């Protein structure tokens, strides 16, 4: 009987070792390192979703396991040394024109109220080549869950950068869009705050709301280094959670540009027919 127990113990140890090796193979070290790109440390037991092929590497990471995720990051890396790639990632909520080799694009979202999962294709060329992907995402509070007098805040930060260790050259683009919802006696006040965290000026297009567009130069503006701009909008009803496209580009007309979908508290403007 003792020999059988020893055999079972050895088998259990081998199984645990195999499980650890399998987890390491499916989630390599550089995937775990992506968590630190957004300025937070990993916690909880939610694993990174990480995959790659010979052209791109992509993944999704979440901080704090469970229904109330605080931080979420989606990232894509061009691992093809032959040249820049056009990345269009539906599930990751980003599109990057000409992502250079060894360059990474990632979207950080903070203060997500709850967890949902999103799936969609990732196109890495201007053709029919696509990959089926799924990522972690967050949802905002509902009217019943929203506490009056307590600001509901959501931060979205988009970064384009090169891997210096591999000699990648690219102008770092880093723009943060913060949206705050506050319940007032007359309804709701929505405040948008745009901050340029890049080492140089960037061009930002933010099509949010006609009233707010007046404060942001009709939605298109040049943000100086370290500059912050604010815009406000109001709503008499609890605004819906929508995702609106924000275009970010280097100041140079030939520079890399990207379009990210930033969650807001505002219903999209009505489109008028021609």
Tab-separated table of N, CA and C in Angstrom, residues 111-170:
chain	number	residue	atom	x	y	z
A	111	UNK	N	-11.036	51.785	-13.964
A	111	UNK	CA	-12.305	51.993	-13.279
A	111	UNK	C	-13.493	51.414	-14.038
A	112	UNK	N	-13.291	50.285	-14.685
A	112	UNK	CA	-14.421	49.587	-15.289
A	112	UNK	C	-15.286	49.012	-14.172
A	113	UNK	N	-16.590	49.136	-14.303
A	113	UNK	CA	-17.487	48.751	-13.212
A	113	UNK	C	-17.628	47.248	-13.091
A	114	UNK	N	-17.729	46.551	-14.198
A	114	UNK	CA	-17.909	45.113	-14.154
A	114	UNK	C	-17.295	44.451	-15.364
A	115	UNK	N	-17.274	43.142	-15.363
A	115	UNK	CA	-16.588	42.412	-16.418
A	115	UNK	C	-17.551	41.877	-17.459
A	116	UNK	N	-17.160	42.043	-18.717
A	116	UNK	CA	-17.813	41.371	-19.828
A	116	UNK	C	-16.710	40.828	-20.727
A	117	UNK	N	-17.057	40.018	-21.681
A	117	UNK	CA	-16.096	39.511	-22.649
A	117	UNK	C	-16.511	39.983	-24.036
A	118	UNK	N	-15.525	40.314	-24.837
A	118	UNK	CA	-15.802	40.798	-26.191
A	118	UNK	C	-15.011	39.959	-27.181
A	119	UNK	N	-15.609	39.628	-28.320
A	119	UNK	CA	-14.897	38.869	-29.345
A	119	UNK	C	-15.033	39.571	-30.681
A	120	UNK	N	-14.088	39.287	-31.566
A	120	UNK	CA	-14.106	39.897	-32.884
A	120	UNK	C	-12.819	39.619	-33.627
A	121	UNK	N	-12.788	39.898	-34.928
A	121	UNK	CA	-11.602	39.582	-35.733
A	121	UNK	C	-10.469	40.588	-35.544
A	122	UNK	N	-9.262	40.134	-35.814
A	122	UNK	CA	-8.082	40.993	-35.863
A	122	UNK	C	-7.511	40.880	-37.271
A	123	UNK	N	-7.528	41.998	-37.995
A	123	UNK	CA	-6.954	42.036	-39.336
A	123	UNK	C	-5.552	42.628	-39.233
A	124	UNK	N	-4.560	41.944	-39.840
A	124	UNK	CA	-3.199	42.453	-39.767
A	124	UNK	C	-2.665	42.843	-41.140
A	125	UNK	N	-3.522	43.007	-42.102
A	125	UNK	CA	-3.133	43.475	-43.430
A	125	UNK	C	-4.392	43.965	-44.127
A	126	UNK	N	-4.185	44.731	-45.191
A	126	UNK	CA	-5.344	45.225	-45.936
A	126	UNK	C	-5.812	44.148	-46.926
A	127	UNK	N	-6.186	43.026	-46.388
A	127	UNK	CA	-6.700	41.928	-47.196
A	127	UNK	C	-7.700	41.144	-46.358
A	128	UNK	N	-7.944	39.922	-46.702
A	128	UNK	CA	-8.926	39.125	-45.986
A	128	UNK	C	-8.323	38.328	-44.837
A	129	UNK	N	-7.023	38.514	-44.570
A	129	UNK	CA	-6.383	37.783	-43.478
A	129	UNK	C	-6.922	38.267	-42.147
A	130	UNK	N	-7.499	37.387	-41.368
A	130	UNK	CA	-8.042	37.780	-40.076
A	130	UNK	C	-7.881	36.648	-39.075
A	131	UNK	N	-7.928	37.001	-37.790
A	131	UNK	CA	-7.805	36.052	-36.698
A	131	UNK	C	-9.000	36.249	-35.781
A	132	UNK	N	-9.605	35.174	-35.351
A	132	UNK	CA	-10.701	35.264	-34.390
A	132	UNK	C	-10.115	35.459	-32.994
A	133	UNK	N	-10.531	36.492	-32.285
A	133	UNK	CA	-9.976	36.804	-30.966
A	133	UNK	C	-11.076	37.095	-29.960
A	134	UNK	N	-10.726	37.006	-28.670
A	134	UNK	CA	-11.631	37.414	-27.605
A	134	UNK	C	-10.788	38.051	-26.506
A	135	UNK	N	-11.340	39.069	-25.849
A	135	UNK	CA	-10.599	39.837	-24.860
A	135	UNK	C	-11.478	40.123	-23.653
A	136	UNK	N	-10.826	40.578	-22.568
A	136	UNK	CA	-11.548	41.059	-21.402
A	136	UNK	C	-12.005	42.494	-21.668
A	137	UNK	N	-13.131	42.854	-21.141
A	137	UNK	CA	-13.633	44.216	-21.273
A	137	UNK	C	-14.424	44.568	-20.018
A	138	UNK	N	-14.778	45.835	-19.888
A	138	UNK	CA	-15.516	46.267	-18.711
A	138	UNK	C	-16.831	46.932	-19.085
A	139	UNK	N	-17.745	46.975	-18.148
A	139	UNK	CA	-19.025	47.638	-18.363
A	139	UNK	C	-19.194	48.737	-17.313
A	140	UNK	N	-20.042	49.704	-17.641
A	140	UNK	CA	-20.311	50.796	-16.714
A	140	UNK	C	-21.537	50.480	-15.865
A	141	UNK	N	-21.708	51.269	-14.816
A	141	UNK	CA	-22.841	51.074	-13.917
A	141	UNK	C	-24.154	51.398	-14.629
A	142	UNK	N	-25.211	50.734	-14.216
A	142	UNK	CA	-26.552	51.025	-14.716
A	142	UNK	C	-27.155	52.144	-13.862
A	143	UNK	N	-28.280	52.745	-14.296
A	143	UNK	CA	-28.902	53.794	-13.482
A	143	UNK	C	-29.179	53.360	-12.051
A	144	UNK	N	-29.573	52.125	-11.843
A	144	UNK	CA	-29.869	51.646	-10.487
A	144	UNK	C	-28.594	51.498	-9.657
A	145	UNK	N	-27.495	51.168	-10.326
A	145	UNK	CA	-26.232	50.963	-9.610
A	145	UNK	C	-25.484	52.267	-9.371
A	146	UNK	N	-25.841	53.314	-10.097
A	146	UNK	CA	-25.148	54.595	-9.996
A	146	UNK	C	-25.624	55.356	-8.761
A	147	UNK	N	-24.691	55.799	-7.925
A	147	UNK	CA	-25.018	56.524	-6.696
A	147	UNK	C	-24.961	58.023	-6.955
A	148	UNK	N	-26.072	58.709	-6.734
A	148	UNK	CA	-26.114	60.157	-6.937
A	148	UNK	C	-25.121	60.857	-6.019
A	149	UNK	N	-24.444	61.887	-6.564
A	149	UNK	CA	-23.476	62.640	-5.777
A	149	UNK	C	-22.084	62.045	-5.789
A	150	UNK	N	-21.958	60.827	-6.302
A	150	UNK	CA	-20.649	60.176	-6.404
A	150	UNK	C	-20.230	60.137	-7.867
A	151	UNK	N	-19.162	60.820	-8.246
A	151	UNK	CA	-18.742	60.827	-9.652
A	151	UNK	C	-18.407	59.426	-10.143
A	152	UNK	N	-18.893	59.103	-11.323
A	152	UNK	CA	-18.575	57.845	-11.971
A	152	UNK	C	-17.529	58.147	-13.032
A	153	UNK	N	-16.337	57.588	-12.885
A	153	UNK	CA	-15.214	57.975	-13.739
A	153	UNK	C	-14.684	56.785	-14.519
A	154	UNK	N	-14.281	57.057	-15.756
A	154	UNK	CA	-13.682	56.039	-16.602
A	154	UNK	C	-12.491	56.646	-17.335
A	155	UNK	N	-11.322	56.031	-17.189
A	155	UNK	CA	-10.112	56.480	-17.860
A	155	UNK	C	-9.748	55.523	-18.977
A	156	UNK	N	-9.453	56.071	-20.161
A	156	UNK	CA	-8.974	55.285	-21.289
A	156	UNK	C	-7.676	55.913	-21.778
A	157	UNK	N	-6.635	55.106	-21.879
A	157	UNK	CA	-5.333	55.623	-22.293
A	157	UNK	C	-4.812	54.770	-23.429
A	158	UNK	N	-4.421	55.435	-24.537
A	158	UNK	CA	-3.929	54.722	-25.703
A	158	UNK	C	-2.464	55.068	-25.922
A	159	UNK	N	-1.636	54.020	-26.159
A	159	UNK	CA	-0.203	54.212	-26.300
A	159	UNK	C	0.308	53.477	-27.535
A	160	UNK	N	1.133	54.153	-28.318
A	160	UNK	CA	1.885	53.558	-29.416
A	160	UNK	C	3.352	53.750	-29.087
A	161	UNK	N	4.146	52.680	-29.033
A	161	UNK	CA	5.543	52.811	-28.652
A	161	UNK	C	6.368	51.702	-29.269
A	162	UNK	N	7.676	51.941	-29.387
A	162	UNK	CA	8.602	50.945	-29.905
A	162	UNK	C	9.342	50.258	-28.778
A	163	UNK	N	9.811	49.060	-29.029
A	163	UNK	CA	10.591	48.309	-28.052
A	163	UNK	C	12.047	48.718	-28.183
A	164	UNK	N	12.524	49.542	-27.251
A	164	UNK	CA	13.884	50.072	-27.331
A	164	UNK	C	14.928	48.961	-27.273
A	165	UNK	N	14.629	47.875	-26.579
A	165	UNK	CA	15.591	46.783	-26.449
A	165	UNK	C	15.865	46.097	-27.783
A	166	UNK	N	14.920	46.250	-28.732
A	166	UNK	CA	15.098	45.646	-30.050
A	166	UNK	C	15.477	46.684	-31.101
A	167	UNK	N	15.774	47.898	-30.647
A	167	UNK	CA	16.173	48.950	-31.575
A	167	UNK	C	15.033	49.517	-32.386
A	168	UNK	N	13.804	49.295	-31.953
A	168	UNK	CA	12.644	49.809	-32.686
A	168	UNK	C	12.572	51.327	-32.567
A	169	UNK	N	12.319	51.972	-33.690
A	169	UNK	CA	12.238	53.423	-33.707
A	169	UNK	C	10.801	53.858	-34.003
A	170	UNK	N	10.273	54.658	-33.127
A	170	UNK	CA	8.927	55.189	-33.318
A	170	UNK	C	8.709	56.324	-32.340
